[in-house]
Amino acid sequence: AQKITQTQPGMFVQEKEAVTLDCTYDTSDPSYGLFWYKQPSSGEMIFLIYQGSYDQQNATEGRYSLNFQKARKSANLVISASQLGDSAMYFCAMREGNTGKLIFGQGTTLQVKP
Amino acid sequence: EAGVAQSPRYKIIEKRQSVAFWCNPISGHATLYWYQQILGQGPKLLIQFQNNGVVDDSQLPKDRFSAERLKGVDSTLKIQPAKLEDSAVYLCASSLYPGAKGQGNSPLHFGNGTRLTVT
């Protein structure tokens, strides 16, 4: 069964606007963590933001914020004030308990238009 | 701090040949991971090491893939013999031990990967 689902293969956003990238997950473990990574065309995986299952508030890191809706099992990434350099592939990932490994979704390609 | 180092950056081989990839994790990171990323897909875990012991190799095709992490630092991933479907980017990552107190949020730090093409 797919544990992490990203239903948007590709997204476009106008420069300086905000964009939301969707992610839903499935787990029966009450302790888990959700991560978002950015992968530019150069290929490196860049860690963006983390949300723990017990965190009371939504995570924020600069222009990145995570819209965490636990009951819906969704962890959407919001990028505010998009920049041309935000054009990349974005992956949502989950860690169950303290296993260490991350399970990744299929990714969403974001293109920022000038 | 220095990041995760991987080599080679690119490799082209013919099917049925063998190939090896090398990874040096961030200093102090006890946990090391090898992921396979096929074009257009998310990374898939092949094997996870804790120090020099294997934690998870459930998705490693053991008839052709092998990996080791001698002395709990560097790691090598080998494919022998390679198949066309092994064409992918092989990513190495490391992290602090996530089971340690306060480290559950420890992200994986990735290397730049090795792009393998099997012809």
mmCIF file of C-alpha atoms in Angstrom:
data_model
loop_
_atom_site.group_PDB
_atom_site.id
_atom_site.type_symbol
_atom_site.label_atom_id
_atom_site.label_comp_id
_atom_site.label_asym_id
_atom_site.label_seq_id
_atom_site.Cartn_x
_atom_site.Cartn_y
_atom_site.Cartn_z
ATOM 1 C CA ALA A 1 0.000 0.000 0.000
ATOM 2 C CA GLN A 2 1.239 3.456 -0.882
ATOM 3 C CA LYS A 3 2.273 5.182 2.312
ATOM 4 C CA ILE A 4 2.995 8.618 0.866
ATOM 5 C CA THR A 5 0.891 10.047 -1.945
ATOM 6 C CA GLN A 6 1.601 13.158 -3.939
ATOM 7 C CA THR A 7 -1.223 13.562 -6.435
ATOM 8 C CA GLN A 8 0.143 16.540 -8.377
ATOM 9 C CA PRO A 9 2.724 15.420 -10.946
ATOM 10 C CA GLY A 10 3.324 19.017 -12.040
ATOM 11 C CA MET A 11 2.447 22.503 -10.837
ATOM 12 C CA PHE A 12 2.918 26.014 -12.198
ATOM 13 C CA VAL A 13 3.034 29.186 -10.139
ATOM 14 C CA GLN A 14 3.644 32.809 -10.997
ATOM 15 C CA GLU A 15 6.721 34.405 -9.457
ATOM 16 C CA LYS A 16 5.987 36.095 -6.091
ATOM 17 C CA GLU A 17 2.773 34.121 -5.569
ATOM 18 C CA ALA A 18 2.206 31.362 -3.023
ATOM 19 C CA VAL A 19 1.806 27.705 -3.947
ATOM 20 C CA THR A 20 0.645 24.601 -2.064
ATOM 21 C CA LEU A 21 2.041 21.145 -2.792
ATOM 22 C CA ASP A 22 -0.151 18.298 -1.574
ATOM 23 C CA CYS A 23 0.924 15.261 0.418
ATOM 24 C CA THR A 24 -1.164 12.595 2.123
ATOM 25 C CA TYR A 25 0.193 9.723 4.169
ATOM 26 C CA ASP A 26 -0.895 6.471 5.719
ATOM 27 C CA THR A 27 0.421 4.960 8.935
ATOM 28 C CA SER A 28 -0.863 3.189 12.021
ATOM 29 C CA ASP A 29 2.145 4.260 14.110
ATOM 30 C CA PRO A 30 1.186 7.149 16.435
ATOM 31 C CA SER A 31 4.776 8.407 16.330
ATOM 32 C CA TYR A 32 5.986 9.569 12.961
ATOM 33 C CA GLY A 33 7.696 12.441 11.237
ATOM 34 C CA LEU A 34 7.045 14.139 7.940
ATOM 35 C CA PHE A 35 9.773 15.709 5.827
ATOM 36 C CA TRP A 36 9.876 17.749 2.650
ATOM 37 C CA TYR A 37 12.848 17.754 0.296
ATOM 38 C CA LYS A 38 13.659 19.812 -2.794
ATOM 39 C CA GLN A 39 15.523 18.267 -5.726
ATOM 40 C CA PRO A 40 16.712 20.769 -8.359
ATOM 41 C CA SER A 41 17.715 19.608 -11.818
ATOM 42 C CA SER A 42 21.284 19.231 -10.565
ATOM 43 C CA GLY A 43 20.064 16.238 -8.555
ATOM 44 C CA GLU A 44 20.942 16.960 -4.931
ATOM 45 C CA MET A 45 18.270 16.382 -2.280
ATOM 46 C CA ILE A 46 17.843 19.442 -0.059
ATOM 47 C CA PHE A 47 16.012 19.136 3.265
ATOM 48 C CA LEU A 48 13.387 21.865 3.691
ATOM 49 C CA ILE A 49 11.149 21.280 6.687
ATOM 50 C CA TYR A 50 10.074 18.746 9.317
ATOM 51 C CA GLN A 51 6.801 18.108 11.184
ATOM 52 C CA GLY A 52 6.484 15.641 14.043
ATOM 53 C CA SER A 53 3.220 13.828 14.702
ATOM 54 C CA TYR A 54 3.038 15.215 18.229
ATOM 55 C CA ASP A 55 3.893 18.786 17.278
ATOM 56 C CA GLN A 56 1.065 21.098 18.242
ATOM 57 C CA GLN A 57 1.922 23.840 15.797
ATOM 58 C CA ASN A 58 2.556 23.799 12.078
ATOM 59 C CA ALA A 59 6.249 23.917 11.182
ATOM 60 C CA THR A 60 7.688 26.968 9.460
ATOM 61 C CA GLU A 61 11.135 27.613 7.957
ATOM 62 C CA GLY A 62 11.514 30.955 6.209
ATOM 63 C CA ARG A 63 9.256 30.926 3.143
ATOM 64 C CA TYR A 64 8.285 27.305 3.753
ATOM 65 C CA SER A 65 5.440 26.239 5.999
ATOM 66 C CA LEU A 66 3.726 22.937 6.521
ATOM 67 C CA ASN A 67 -0.071 22.725 6.687
ATOM 68 C CA PHE A 68 -0.403 19.691 8.951
ATOM 69 C CA GLN A 69 -3.905 18.220 9.241
ATOM 70 C CA LYS A 70 -3.490 15.106 11.357
ATOM 71 C CA ALA A 71 -7.072 13.848 11.130
ATOM 72 C CA ARG A 72 -6.958 14.058 7.345
ATOM 73 C CA LYS A 73 -3.425 12.591 7.284
ATOM 74 C CA SER A 74 -2.186 15.401 5.120
ATOM 75 C CA ALA A 75 1.009 17.450 5.286
ATOM 76 C CA ASN A 76 0.932 20.026 2.523
ATOM 77 C CA LEU A 77 3.925 22.256 1.820
ATOM 78 C CA VAL A 78 3.228 25.949 1.320
ATOM 79 C CA ILE A 79 5.849 28.076 -0.409
ATOM 80 C CA SER A 80 5.211 31.797 -0.076
ATOM 81 C CA ALA A 81 6.507 34.479 -2.451
ATOM 82 C CA SER A 82 7.749 31.993 -5.059
ATOM 83 C CA GLN A 83 11.109 32.653 -6.691
ATOM 84 C CA LEU A 84 12.518 31.372 -9.985
ATOM 85 C CA GLY A 85 15.005 29.300 -7.996
ATOM 86 C CA ASP A 86 12.130 27.363 -6.443
ATOM 87 C CA SER A 87 11.644 25.513 -9.732
ATOM 88 C CA ALA A 88 12.468 21.906 -8.841
ATOM 89 C CA MET A 89 11.041 18.518 -7.901
ATOM 90 C CA TYR A 90 9.581 18.385 -4.379
ATOM 91 C CA PHE A 91 9.283 15.197 -2.351
ATOM 92 C CA CYS A 92 7.243 14.460 0.724
ATOM 93 C CA ALA A 93 8.636 11.721 2.976
ATOM 94 C CA MET A 94 7.654 9.952 6.199
ATOM 95 C CA ARG A 95 9.582 8.302 9.005
ATOM 96 C CA GLU A 96 7.663 5.856 11.212
ATOM 97 C CA GLY A 97 8.755 5.719 14.837
ATOM 98 C CA ASN A 98 12.543 5.729 15.199
ATOM 99 C CA THR A 99 13.242 3.514 12.203
ATOM 100 C CA GLY A 100 15.456 6.122 10.607
ATOM 101 C CA LYS A 101 14.562 5.418 7.003
ATOM 102 C CA LEU A 102 12.359 7.782 5.035
ATOM 103 C CA ILE A 103 9.632 6.591 2.667
ATOM 104 C CA PHE A 104 9.223 8.996 -0.226
ATOM 105 C CA GLY A 105 6.286 9.996 -2.387
ATOM 106 C CA GLN A 106 6.397 10.201 -6.168
ATOM 107 C CA GLY A 107 7.228 13.877 -6.178
ATOM 108 C CA THR A 108 5.731 17.055 -7.641
ATOM 109 C CA THR A 109 7.506 19.140 -10.264
ATOM 110 C CA LEU A 110 7.111 22.851 -9.612
ATOM 111 C CA GLN A 111 7.781 25.452 -12.276
ATOM 112 C CA VAL A 112 7.873 29.119 -11.348
ATOM 113 C CA LYS A 113 6.963 31.465 -14.198
ATOM 114 C CA PRO A 114 8.504 34.955 -14.423
ATOM 115 C CA GLU B 1 30.877 20.524 7.962
ATOM 116 C CA ALA B 2 31.655 18.445 4.915
ATOM 117 C CA GLY B 3 28.672 16.830 3.254
ATOM 118 C CA VAL B 4 28.091 13.251 2.118
ATOM 119 C CA ALA B 5 30.645 12.332 -0.533
ATOM 120 C CA GLN B 6 29.877 9.897 -3.343
ATOM 121 C CA SER B 7 31.830 8.617 -6.305
ATOM 122 C CA PRO B 8 31.808 8.204 -9.188
ATOM 123 C CA ARG B 9 29.390 10.894 -10.343
ATOM 124 C CA TYR B 10 28.489 9.048 -13.549
ATOM 125 C CA LYS B 11 28.972 5.479 -14.742
ATOM 126 C CA ILE B 12 28.044 3.762 -17.984
ATOM 127 C CA ILE B 13 28.322 -0.013 -18.230
ATOM 128 C CA GLU B 14 26.960 -2.819 -20.361
ATOM 129 C CA LYS B 15 24.433 -5.283 -19.008
ATOM 130 C CA ARG B 16 25.938 -8.240 -17.156
ATOM 131 C CA GLN B 17 28.955 -6.156 -16.112
ATOM 132 C CA SER B 18 29.639 -5.249 -12.506
ATOM 133 C CA VAL B 19 29.870 -1.807 -10.891
ATOM 134 C CA ALA B 20 30.630 -0.394 -7.456
ATOM 135 C CA PHE B 21 29.685 2.883 -5.803
ATOM 136 C CA TRP B 22 31.402 4.491 -2.835
ATOM 137 C CA CYS B 23 30.006 6.708 -0.094
ATOM 138 C CA ASN B 24 31.592 8.636 2.769
ATOM 139 C CA PRO B 25 28.991 9.944 5.232
ATOM 140 C CA ILE B 26 29.070 13.066 7.346
ATOM 141 C CA SER B 27 31.449 12.636 10.252
ATOM 142 C CA GLY B 28 29.654 11.391 13.352
ATOM 143 C CA HIS B 29 26.606 10.088 11.519
ATOM 144 C CA ALA B 30 25.974 6.551 12.696
ATOM 145 C CA THR B 31 23.234 5.745 10.195
ATOM 146 C CA LEU B 32 23.890 5.324 6.483
ATOM 147 C CA TYR B 33 21.371 4.671 3.720
ATOM 148 C CA TRP B 34 21.525 3.687 0.063
ATOM 149 C CA TYR B 35 18.567 4.741 -2.081
ATOM 150 C CA GLN B 36 17.763 4.003 -5.717
ATOM 151 C CA GLN B 37 15.988 6.735 -7.668
ATOM 152 C CA ILE B 38 14.604 5.793 -11.062
ATOM 153 C CA LEU B 39 13.962 8.740 -13.374
ATOM 154 C CA GLY B 40 10.717 10.529 -12.511
ATOM 155 C CA GLN B 41 10.169 8.620 -9.251
ATOM 156 C CA GLY B 42 10.888 9.139 -5.587
ATOM 157 C CA PRO B 43 13.921 7.512 -3.968
ATOM 158 C CA LYS B 44 13.478 3.923 -2.799
ATOM 159 C CA LEU B 45 15.490 2.561 0.123
ATOM 160 C CA LEU B 46 17.816 -0.298 -0.737
ATOM 161 C CA ILE B 47 19.672 -0.754 2.538
ATOM 162 C CA GLN B 48 20.152 0.967 5.890
ATOM 163 C CA PHE B 49 23.186 0.572 8.154
ATOM 164 C CA GLN B 50 23.504 1.429 11.819
ATOM 165 C CA ASN B 51 27.250 1.720 12.392
ATOM 166 C CA ASN B 52 28.479 -1.394 10.533
ATOM 167 C CA GLY B 53 25.347 -3.505 11.033
ATOM 168 C CA VAL B 54 22.454 -3.866 8.595
ATOM 169 C CA VAL B 55 19.138 -2.524 9.928
ATOM 170 C CA ASP B 56 16.962 -2.938 6.839
ATOM 171 C CA ASP B 57 17.761 -4.588 3.511
ATOM 172 C CA SER B 58 14.269 -5.831 2.728
ATOM 173 C CA GLN B 59 14.188 -4.118 -0.690
ATOM 174 C CA LEU B 60 17.710 -4.966 -1.753
ATOM 175 C CA PRO B 61 17.779 -7.440 -4.699
ATOM 176 C CA LYS B 62 20.239 -9.703 -2.974
ATOM 177 C CA ASP B 63 20.843 -11.925 -5.988
ATOM 178 C CA ARG B 64 22.718 -9.065 -7.651
ATOM 179 C CA PHE B 65 23.175 -6.231 -5.163
ATOM 180 C CA SER B 66 25.472 -6.222 -2.164
ATOM 181 C CA ALA B 67 26.592 -3.543 0.252
ATOM 182 C CA GLU B 68 28.999 -3.258 3.117
ATOM 183 C CA ARG B 69 30.045 -0.675 5.640
ATOM 184 C CA LEU B 70 33.339 -1.779 7.075
ATOM 185 C CA LYS B 71 34.422 -0.041 10.291
ATOM 186 C CA GLY B 72 31.101 1.805 10.403
ATOM 187 C CA VAL B 73 32.198 4.725 8.223
ATOM 188 C CA ASP B 74 32.555 4.420 4.425
ATOM 189 C CA SER B 75 30.219 2.195 2.463
ATOM 190 C CA THR B 76 30.284 0.442 -0.889
ATOM 191 C CA LEU B 77 27.304 -0.676 -2.962
ATOM 192 C CA LYS B 78 27.934 -3.243 -5.688
ATOM 193 C CA ILE B 79 25.823 -4.550 -8.542
ATOM 194 C CA GLN B 80 26.837 -7.808 -10.228
ATOM 195 C CA PRO B 81 25.638 -8.540 -12.861
ATOM 196 C CA ALA B 82 23.857 -5.350 -13.889
ATOM 197 C CA LYS B 83 20.540 -5.350 -15.735
ATOM 198 C CA LEU B 84 19.008 -2.660 -17.925
ATOM 199 C CA GLU B 85 16.437 -1.868 -15.223
ATOM 200 C CA ASP B 86 19.237 -0.936 -12.808
ATOM 201 C CA SER B 87 19.687 2.337 -14.699
ATOM 202 C CA ALA B 88 19.007 4.945 -12.028
ATOM 203 C CA VAL B 89 20.605 7.427 -9.671
ATOM 204 C CA TYR B 90 22.047 5.807 -6.553
ATOM 205 C CA LEU B 91 21.869 8.141 -3.597
ATOM 206 C CA CYS B 92 23.760 7.740 -0.368
ATOM 207 C CA ALA B 93 22.500 9.498 2.745
ATOM 208 C CA SER B 94 23.488 9.693 6.382
ATOM 209 C CA SER B 95 21.888 10.869 9.604
ATOM 210 C CA LEU B 96 22.386 10.952 13.319
ATOM 211 C CA TYR B 97 20.961 7.893 15.003
ATOM 212 C CA PRO B 98 17.199 8.569 14.967
ATOM 213 C CA GLY B 99 16.607 6.313 17.965
ATOM 214 C CA ALA B 100 18.691 8.531 20.202
ATOM 215 C CA LYS B 101 16.804 10.892 22.469
ATOM 216 C CA GLY B 102 15.801 14.058 20.680
ATOM 217 C CA GLN B 103 16.930 12.833 17.265
ATOM 218 C CA GLY B 104 13.620 11.625 15.837
ATOM 219 C CA ASN B 105 13.542 14.734 13.698
ATOM 220 C CA SER B 106 17.041 14.174 12.371
ATOM 221 C CA PRO B 107 16.838 14.598 8.597
ATOM 222 C CA LEU B 108 18.734 12.527 6.073
ATOM 223 C CA HIS B 109 21.614 14.359 4.405
ATOM 224 C CA PHE B 110 22.128 13.206 0.844
ATOM 225 C CA GLY B 111 25.151 13.065 -1.415
ATOM 226 C CA ASN B 112 24.998 14.186 -5.043
ATOM 227 C CA GLY B 113 24.398 10.621 -6.213
ATOM 228 C CA THR B 114 25.843 8.364 -8.896
ATOM 229 C CA ARG B 115 23.993 8.271 -12.180
ATOM 230 C CA LEU B 116 24.228 4.731 -13.583
ATOM 231 C CA THR B 117 23.365 3.918 -17.178
ATOM 232 C CA VAL B 118 23.228 0.252 -18.182
ATOM 233 C CA THR B 119 23.266 -0.348 -21.959
#
